[in-house]
XYZ file of C-alpha atoms in Angstrom:
497
model
C -112.545 -18.777 -141.102
C -109.938 -20.615 -143.167
C -106.832 -20.236 -145.291
C -106.313 -22.417 -148.370
C -102.974 -23.723 -149.598
C -101.940 -25.522 -152.769
C -98.891 -27.664 -153.537
C -98.436 -27.953 -157.316
C -96.325 -31.055 -157.859
C -95.397 -32.945 -160.990
C -97.232 -36.045 -159.760
C -100.279 -34.407 -158.177
C -101.788 -31.223 -156.806
C -102.554 -31.141 -153.090
C -104.891 -28.633 -151.471
C -105.480 -28.008 -147.775
C -107.549 -25.813 -145.483
C -106.216 -24.616 -142.141
C -108.063 -22.970 -139.299
C -107.933 -19.228 -138.742
C -108.031 -19.891 -134.993
C -104.883 -21.962 -134.435
C -103.448 -22.979 -137.819
C -104.525 -26.601 -137.443
C -105.316 -28.645 -140.536
C -109.037 -28.815 -141.293
C -109.035 -30.817 -144.527
C -106.694 -32.013 -147.262
C -107.242 -33.510 -150.735
C -105.144 -34.620 -153.689
C -105.795 -34.665 -157.446
C -105.502 -36.701 -159.485
C -105.827 -39.761 -157.304
C -103.158 -41.391 -159.484
C -100.032 -39.634 -160.706
C -100.215 -37.027 -163.466
C -98.378 -38.060 -166.625
C -95.037 -36.537 -167.560
C -94.481 -36.441 -171.303
C -91.027 -37.317 -172.592
C -90.836 -36.595 -176.346
C -87.144 -37.486 -176.235
C -84.972 -39.317 -173.690
C -84.116 -37.023 -170.786
C -86.997 -34.644 -171.485
C -89.904 -33.941 -169.145
C -92.919 -31.802 -170.012
C -96.396 -31.115 -168.627
C -99.312 -29.002 -169.828
C -99.700 -26.088 -167.374
C -103.467 -26.263 -167.808
C -103.330 -29.834 -166.504
C -102.125 -28.376 -163.175
C -104.935 -25.827 -163.229
C -107.535 -28.524 -163.850
C -106.302 -30.429 -160.789
C -106.438 -27.196 -158.753
C -110.087 -26.779 -159.786
C -110.971 -30.381 -158.932
C -109.178 -30.304 -155.582
C -110.840 -27.022 -154.646
C -114.266 -28.345 -155.585
C -113.806 -31.397 -153.338
C -112.696 -29.263 -150.389
C -115.649 -26.919 -150.777
C -118.116 -29.837 -150.826
C -117.006 -31.030 -147.392
C -119.546 -30.621 -144.580
C -119.338 -27.309 -142.769
C -117.023 -25.602 -145.271
C -118.362 -22.243 -146.450
C -116.379 -20.779 -149.372
C -117.081 -17.287 -148.054
C -115.096 -18.187 -144.913
C -111.831 -18.581 -146.895
C -109.658 -15.504 -146.349
C -106.646 -16.045 -148.613
C -104.499 -18.324 -150.778
C -100.950 -19.699 -150.506
C -99.149 -21.526 -153.328
C -96.236 -23.978 -153.321
C -94.979 -25.429 -156.594
C -92.488 -27.696 -158.337
C -89.273 -25.731 -158.814
C -87.220 -24.800 -161.879
C -89.925 -25.281 -164.515
C -90.428 -22.920 -167.460
C -93.850 -21.705 -168.603
C -94.015 -19.328 -171.578
C -97.195 -17.407 -172.438
C -98.276 -15.178 -175.307
C -99.864 -11.723 -175.154
C -103.222 -13.296 -174.272
C -101.461 -15.030 -171.319
C -102.007 -18.516 -172.732
C -99.228 -21.152 -172.786
C -97.318 -21.364 -176.049
C -95.956 -24.850 -175.380
C -95.889 -27.459 -172.598
C -93.875 -26.512 -169.522
C -90.294 -27.794 -169.465
C -90.277 -29.085 -165.882
C -87.669 -29.729 -163.193
C -86.625 -33.226 -164.322
C -85.950 -32.219 -167.942
C -82.220 -32.260 -168.749
C -82.205 -30.823 -172.292
C -80.767 -27.453 -171.238
C -77.538 -28.730 -169.646
C -75.499 -27.654 -172.664
C -77.174 -24.236 -172.763
C -76.318 -23.748 -169.076
C -72.681 -24.673 -169.634
C -72.371 -22.166 -172.482
C -74.025 -19.484 -170.379
C -71.593 -20.160 -167.518
C -68.693 -19.613 -169.925
C -70.254 -16.358 -171.167
C -71.013 -15.018 -167.705
C -67.845 -16.221 -165.998
C -67.670 -18.517 -163.004
C -66.569 -15.811 -160.581
C -69.471 -13.493 -161.459
C -71.925 -16.359 -161.120
C -70.470 -17.330 -157.753
C -70.430 -13.779 -156.352
C -73.717 -12.493 -157.738
C -75.952 -15.513 -158.447
C -74.559 -17.977 -155.855
C -75.060 -20.640 -158.555
C -74.078 -21.562 -162.053
C -76.896 -21.294 -164.642
C -77.014 -25.087 -164.746
C -80.138 -26.775 -166.077
C -82.423 -24.229 -164.452
C -85.201 -22.013 -165.824
C -83.102 -19.430 -167.665
C -81.121 -22.156 -169.445
C -84.380 -23.795 -170.510
C -85.524 -20.479 -171.979
C -82.256 -20.204 -173.916
C -82.919 -23.706 -175.260
C -86.369 -22.599 -176.487
C -84.837 -19.562 -178.204
C -82.202 -21.674 -179.943
C -84.413 -24.598 -180.895
C -87.961 -23.250 -181.216
C -87.601 -19.706 -182.609
C -91.246 -19.552 -183.728
C -92.361 -20.160 -180.134
C -89.771 -17.791 -178.723
C -90.841 -14.942 -180.986
C -94.360 -15.090 -179.513
C -93.355 -15.056 -175.839
C -94.894 -12.216 -173.863
C -93.897 -13.378 -170.356
C -91.966 -16.244 -168.806
C -92.864 -17.730 -165.460
C -92.433 -20.598 -163.051
C -95.174 -23.196 -162.444
C -96.502 -21.439 -159.337
C -96.544 -18.123 -161.192
C -98.826 -19.674 -163.814
C -101.277 -20.926 -161.186
C -101.325 -17.453 -159.631
C -101.993 -16.086 -163.133
C -105.003 -18.390 -163.568
C -106.349 -17.317 -160.187
C -105.872 -13.598 -160.756
C -105.314 -12.800 -164.418
C -102.006 -11.104 -163.515
C -98.541 -12.282 -164.585
C -96.268 -11.971 -161.546
C -93.261 -13.647 -159.951
C -91.103 -13.310 -156.828
C -87.450 -12.713 -156.020
C -87.338 -16.189 -154.502
C -88.695 -17.625 -157.739
C -86.232 -15.705 -159.894
C -83.387 -16.969 -157.700
C -84.392 -20.599 -158.309
C -84.455 -19.849 -162.043
C -80.932 -18.318 -161.657
C -82.129 -14.863 -162.658
C -81.641 -12.968 -159.370
C -78.570 -10.888 -158.519
C -77.970 -11.122 -154.767
C -75.323 -8.395 -154.786
C -77.575 -5.811 -156.462
C -80.835 -7.203 -155.015
C -82.613 -7.164 -158.357
C -83.098 -9.296 -161.474
C -79.776 -10.218 -163.081
C -80.131 -7.984 -166.132
C -76.457 -8.416 -167.013
C -76.919 -12.190 -167.208
C -80.082 -11.875 -169.304
C -78.154 -9.607 -171.667
C -75.369 -12.168 -172.039
C -78.018 -14.832 -172.641
C -79.689 -12.708 -175.318
C -82.947 -12.511 -173.345
C -84.925 -9.292 -172.922
C -85.709 -8.412 -169.285
C -89.150 -7.347 -170.565
C -90.049 -11.061 -170.577
C -89.936 -11.115 -166.760
C -93.293 -10.630 -165.013
C -93.937 -8.019 -162.350
C -92.107 -8.881 -159.110
C -94.293 -9.213 -156.008
C -93.293 -10.090 -152.411
C -93.110 -13.735 -151.359
C -95.254 -12.818 -148.325
C -97.938 -10.204 -148.885
C -100.727 -9.333 -151.274
C -99.522 -10.577 -154.667
C -102.860 -10.329 -156.494
C -106.556 -10.938 -155.872
C -108.874 -13.613 -157.205
C -110.458 -12.433 -160.433
C -114.035 -12.961 -161.549
C -112.845 -15.704 -163.915
C -110.719 -17.348 -161.202
C -113.650 -17.283 -158.795
C -116.020 -18.717 -161.383
C -113.654 -21.603 -162.195
C -112.775 -22.522 -158.597
C -115.802 -21.584 -156.516
C -113.650 -19.407 -154.236
C -114.792 -15.864 -153.377
C -113.844 -13.180 -155.883
C -111.387 -10.666 -154.452
C -109.661 -12.838 -151.844
C -105.889 -12.275 -151.922
C -103.018 -14.495 -153.020
C -100.671 -13.928 -150.091
C -97.747 -16.315 -150.493
C -95.857 -18.224 -153.186
C -92.676 -20.347 -153.057
C -90.973 -23.351 -154.620
C -91.590 -26.729 -153.030
C -88.266 -27.151 -151.221
C -88.236 -23.687 -149.595
C -91.900 -24.251 -148.797
C -91.217 -27.666 -147.265
C -88.658 -25.969 -145.018
C -91.176 -23.266 -144.113
C -93.785 -25.960 -143.390
C -91.388 -27.362 -140.786
C -90.679 -23.855 -139.388
C -87.131 -23.986 -140.742
C -86.612 -20.245 -141.100
C -83.422 -19.160 -139.309
C -79.663 -19.756 -139.750
C -78.717 -23.181 -138.406
C -82.144 -24.680 -139.090
C -82.120 -27.678 -141.444
C -84.948 -29.486 -143.220
C -84.442 -32.951 -144.641
C -86.579 -35.259 -146.719
C -86.008 -38.905 -147.502
C -88.344 -39.813 -150.325
C -87.360 -41.231 -153.710
C -84.455 -38.808 -153.584
C -83.012 -37.154 -150.509
C -82.848 -33.432 -149.871
C -81.014 -31.403 -147.244
C -82.143 -27.773 -147.121
C -80.207 -25.597 -144.702
C -80.803 -21.921 -143.919
C -77.817 -19.585 -143.630
C -77.300 -15.818 -143.531
C -74.146 -16.005 -145.674
C -74.496 -14.675 -149.233
C -71.420 -16.469 -150.487
C -70.498 -19.970 -151.537
C -67.498 -22.073 -152.459
C -69.625 -25.006 -153.550
C -71.950 -23.655 -156.236
C -71.237 -26.690 -158.418
C -72.344 -29.171 -155.754
C -74.855 -27.201 -153.651
C -77.622 -24.904 -154.910
C -78.280 -21.559 -153.214
C -81.671 -19.846 -153.371
C -83.388 -16.928 -151.663
C -85.345 -18.472 -148.805
C -88.940 -17.382 -148.299
C -87.970 -14.800 -145.644
C -84.862 -13.471 -147.419
C -84.256 -9.731 -147.515
C -81.194 -7.726 -148.409
C -80.862 -6.430 -144.837
C -81.454 -9.844 -143.250
C -80.207 -12.458 -145.742
C -81.716 -15.922 -145.528
C -80.239 -18.272 -148.112
C -81.551 -21.783 -148.559
C -78.678 -24.119 -149.392
C -80.113 -27.149 -151.133
C -78.325 -30.446 -151.598
C -80.049 -33.257 -153.472
C -79.043 -36.924 -153.432
C -80.743 -38.865 -156.222
C -80.192 -42.368 -154.910
C -81.870 -42.592 -151.504
C -85.401 -43.914 -151.036
C -85.339 -45.382 -154.513
C -82.498 -47.657 -153.395
C -84.408 -48.898 -150.348
C -87.461 -49.448 -152.534
C -85.313 -51.459 -154.959
C -84.012 -53.498 -152.030
C -87.550 -54.322 -150.960
C -88.750 -55.240 -154.441
C -85.735 -57.333 -155.418
C -84.742 -58.968 -152.114
C -88.000 -59.371 -150.189
C -91.046 -58.251 -152.186
C -93.371 -59.530 -149.446
C -91.656 -57.647 -146.631
C -93.009 -54.323 -145.414
C -90.734 -51.394 -144.676
C -91.340 -51.676 -140.901
C -90.312 -55.359 -141.084
C -87.166 -54.446 -143.013
C -86.377 -51.698 -140.513
C -86.772 -54.074 -137.585
C -84.478 -56.696 -139.142
C -81.902 -53.979 -139.900
C -81.926 -52.846 -136.262
C -80.851 -56.326 -135.142
C -77.534 -56.095 -137.039
C -74.477 -54.407 -135.479
C -73.262 -51.027 -136.704
C -71.084 -51.426 -139.781
C -72.815 -54.625 -140.946
C -69.676 -56.698 -140.412
C -67.906 -55.079 -143.349
C -70.814 -54.905 -145.804
C -71.001 -51.538 -147.583
C -73.631 -50.200 -150.002
C -73.313 -47.078 -152.156
C -76.763 -45.811 -153.230
C -75.802 -43.832 -156.335
C -77.703 -45.810 -158.960
C -80.217 -43.121 -159.934
C -78.201 -41.034 -162.368
C -75.434 -38.494 -161.993
C -74.964 -37.138 -158.471
C -74.400 -33.371 -158.327
C -72.696 -33.541 -154.918
C -70.200 -36.001 -156.438
C -69.326 -33.617 -159.256
C -72.019 -35.101 -161.526
C -70.178 -38.427 -161.540
C -72.208 -41.485 -162.499
C -70.618 -43.924 -160.079
C -73.586 -46.317 -159.976
C -74.871 -48.253 -157.000
C -72.433 -50.740 -155.471
C -72.430 -53.503 -152.908
C -68.985 -54.232 -151.457
C -67.649 -56.664 -148.889
C -70.458 -59.212 -149.294
C -69.582 -62.481 -147.534
C -71.842 -65.424 -148.355
C -71.028 -67.126 -145.058
C -71.755 -64.091 -142.895
C -74.273 -61.759 -144.416
C -78.021 -62.190 -144.500
C -80.850 -60.125 -145.905
C -80.930 -58.306 -142.555
C -77.348 -57.187 -143.201
C -78.419 -55.964 -146.641
C -81.224 -53.906 -145.121
C -78.945 -52.287 -142.561
C -76.166 -51.678 -145.102
C -78.732 -50.043 -147.379
C -79.950 -47.720 -144.614
C -76.391 -46.965 -143.496
C -75.304 -46.219 -147.060
C -78.146 -43.731 -147.515
C -77.458 -42.173 -144.090
C -73.734 -41.923 -144.889
C -74.661 -40.148 -148.157
C -76.642 -37.576 -146.172
C -73.717 -37.071 -143.783
C -71.278 -36.751 -146.689
C -73.494 -34.044 -148.187
C -73.851 -32.276 -144.855
C -70.060 -32.167 -144.559
C -69.931 -30.375 -147.914
C -72.526 -27.902 -146.659
C -70.710 -27.394 -143.348
C -67.510 -26.594 -145.247
C -69.545 -24.016 -147.166
C -70.485 -22.192 -143.971
C -73.665 -23.954 -142.895
C -74.129 -24.481 -139.177
C -75.984 -27.684 -138.380
C -78.353 -27.052 -135.500
C -81.654 -28.870 -135.374
C -82.793 -31.061 -138.263
C -86.503 -31.349 -138.995
C -87.962 -33.969 -141.276
C -91.372 -34.609 -142.741
C -93.368 -37.747 -142.223
C -91.723 -40.103 -144.723
C -90.510 -43.696 -144.650
C -86.756 -43.230 -144.347
C -86.925 -41.088 -141.230
C -89.245 -43.652 -139.677
C -86.326 -46.103 -139.846
C -84.503 -45.658 -136.527
C -81.276 -47.128 -137.934
C -81.218 -44.469 -140.651
C -82.125 -41.481 -138.478
C -79.906 -42.385 -135.514
C -76.929 -42.883 -137.823
C -77.310 -39.318 -139.139
C -77.947 -37.875 -135.676
C -74.939 -39.629 -134.139
C -72.501 -38.631 -136.889
C -73.649 -35.003 -137.156
C -74.372 -34.411 -133.467
C -77.762 -32.932 -134.381
C -81.118 -33.939 -132.946
C -83.675 -34.928 -135.596
C -87.366 -34.200 -135.128
C -89.988 -35.749 -137.394
C -93.153 -33.681 -137.787
C -96.307 -34.593 -139.686
C -97.106 -31.735 -142.053
C -97.435 -31.141 -145.789
C -96.515 -28.496 -148.315
C -100.141 -27.513 -148.924
C -100.725 -27.020 -145.195
C -97.525 -24.970 -144.986
C -98.617 -22.759 -147.893
C -101.991 -22.135 -146.255
C -100.317 -21.209 -142.958
C -97.870 -18.929 -144.754
C -100.816 -17.064 -146.282
C -102.210 -16.595 -142.784
C -98.852 -15.282 -141.532
C -98.654 -12.893 -144.486
C -102.080 -11.513 -143.565
C -101.091 -11.040 -139.921
C -103.354 -13.760 -138.537
C -100.260 -15.247 -136.875
C -97.140 -13.446 -135.754
C -94.745 -16.035 -137.176
C -94.538 -19.511 -138.682
C -93.662 -20.789 -135.203
C -97.030 -19.536 -134.022
C -98.844 -20.876 -137.083
C -97.278 -24.353 -136.658
C -97.808 -24.525 -132.880
C -100.390 -27.321 -133.206
C -97.926 -29.624 -134.975
C -96.659 -32.486 -132.869
C -93.213 -34.028 -132.969
C -93.969 -37.638 -133.854
C -90.472 -39.003 -133.398
C -87.225 -37.562 -132.085
C -83.757 -39.010 -132.525
C -80.835 -37.802 -130.422
C -77.133 -38.590 -131.027
C -76.144 -41.868 -129.377
C -73.426 -42.048 -126.749
C -71.462 -44.832 -128.473
C -70.260 -42.862 -131.471
C -67.056 -44.746 -132.304
C -68.569 -47.698 -134.238
C -70.536 -45.208 -136.370
C -67.444 -43.107 -137.009
C -65.397 -46.142 -138.015
C -68.085 -47.480 -140.354
C -68.561 -44.063 -141.962
C -64.802 -43.520 -142.345
C -64.455 -46.859 -144.142
C -67.458 -46.091 -146.373
C -66.179 -42.596 -147.179
C -62.622 -43.775 -147.871
C -63.880 -46.296 -150.404
C -66.178 -43.673 -151.977
C -63.167 -41.393 -152.472
C -61.352 -44.263 -154.190
C -64.371 -44.759 -156.457
C -64.479 -41.066 -157.314
C -60.791 -41.090 -158.295
C -61.653 -43.674 -160.932
C -64.316 -41.342 -162.366
C -62.221 -38.195 -162.693
C -62.206 -36.914 -166.274
C-alpha cells in the first residue's frame, strides 16, 4: 500500500510514492523534465496557467503508475504541497478566469501598501502577524482595480494547491494555513479576517470552504480519477504551502525547530508558539501545518534573495570550469575571515530583511597582492553564511529560540565552510537530510490517516547525511562576522530614505 504526494512548484511538479509500511520513498518523478515557463506580460509580473500545473500532475502520475509493481488500487490517499502566495480565480463553473498571479509577481505591492494604511499597522501586527504586503489578498485587490470584468465573474478565489485539490475532487476548498499565507486569517479570532476583507472591498463569499490541513479534505471524483488513473474515492488528506511543507518534510514541527534551505535564495523557517511579532515588516508569520488555537505553531519565515545565486554567479564568472565541490575545497584552505576580504550577496533585488533596501552585491577589501580565487570562494560562502546569521538574529529578537537546524539536500549546505560558519556563530547543530517536498506531502497524508503516529515516525527511515556542530575556536568567526555586520550597517545607513 502507498501514499502519493505532489509538490506543485513554479518550475516543475514533483510526485512521489511512499510505503505504507515504514514511510520510505518508493518512487519519485518530475514533470516537465525542463522548467515550466513563467509568463511576464510586463516587467515584474509573473503568471502561469493553472491548467499547466494540472497537466504536469497528470503526466507525473501516469509515469508513477507505469512503474513495475505499482498497482493504482494500492494508493490510499493524497497529499499536496504547492508554491505559496499565488492567486487563482475561478468562475461559477470552477474554471480559471485568468492566469494565476504567482509568488514572484510584484504588481500588487502598491495595493498592499494602501491596504496596510486602511487596516492600520497595529491591527495587522496583532491579528494577522503580517502586513498585507504583496500576498494573495493584495493580488486580488489588484485584479478588482485593474480587471473589473474578470473580477465581476469571480465565484471563488484560491491558492495554487487549492486549485489542484479542486481538479482532483471537484470541490473548492482551502485551509487556515493557506489563508494565513494569503494574509486573510485572523489569529486572534481564529477565523478568516472578515474585517480586513471588508476594508479591502472583498466579499467573504469569495473564500472557499475551509477544511483541515490534516484530515479528509475531499475525495477523488470520477473526473479526477479518469484524468489521473488514481482510484475514485481515495481521500485528499493534507495540503500546505511549500515552505511549511519543506519544514514538515524535515520533521520541523515544534517550537525551537528550524528548517533552512540554501538554493537560489535562502530561507530560514522557524517554528514558535508565540502569536506575536515585532518584525512583521522583515519576517513573515504563517500558521504552521500543525497550528491550532489551543496549541499555536507559527512558522516564522525569513527569505534572503541573494544566496545560492551569488555562488552560482561566482562559479560562472570566475571559474566556469570548476565544480562546486572543487570551489568548496579551495575555500576550505583559506583562513577564517579571508584576510580582510568581504562579500555582500545582496545583488538579487530588494532584501525584505534589510527593510526592502536594494544595496546590491559588493566585494570589499580586495587586495591584488594577497587574494586569490580561493579567497573569493571563501568570502562568498562566508558572506552568504553571515547573511543567514544576520537574519537569524532578527528572528531571535522576535522570540524565536534556535535549537536544531535541519536542511535539505542542496549545494550550499554541502559546503562545510558555509555550514560550519552558521553552526559556530549560532551555536546550533545543523543536520542535512535527503528528502523532498513531494515525499513529505505523501507522508503527511499517511499521518493524517493514522498510518503513522507522527511525522517523526513517518520520517524514521530518513538518514542524516551530514552533521555540522559548532567549532571550538569561535573567536575568528565572531571577529569576521562583526566586521562584516558593521560594514553592512554602514551600507544600510546610506540607503535610508
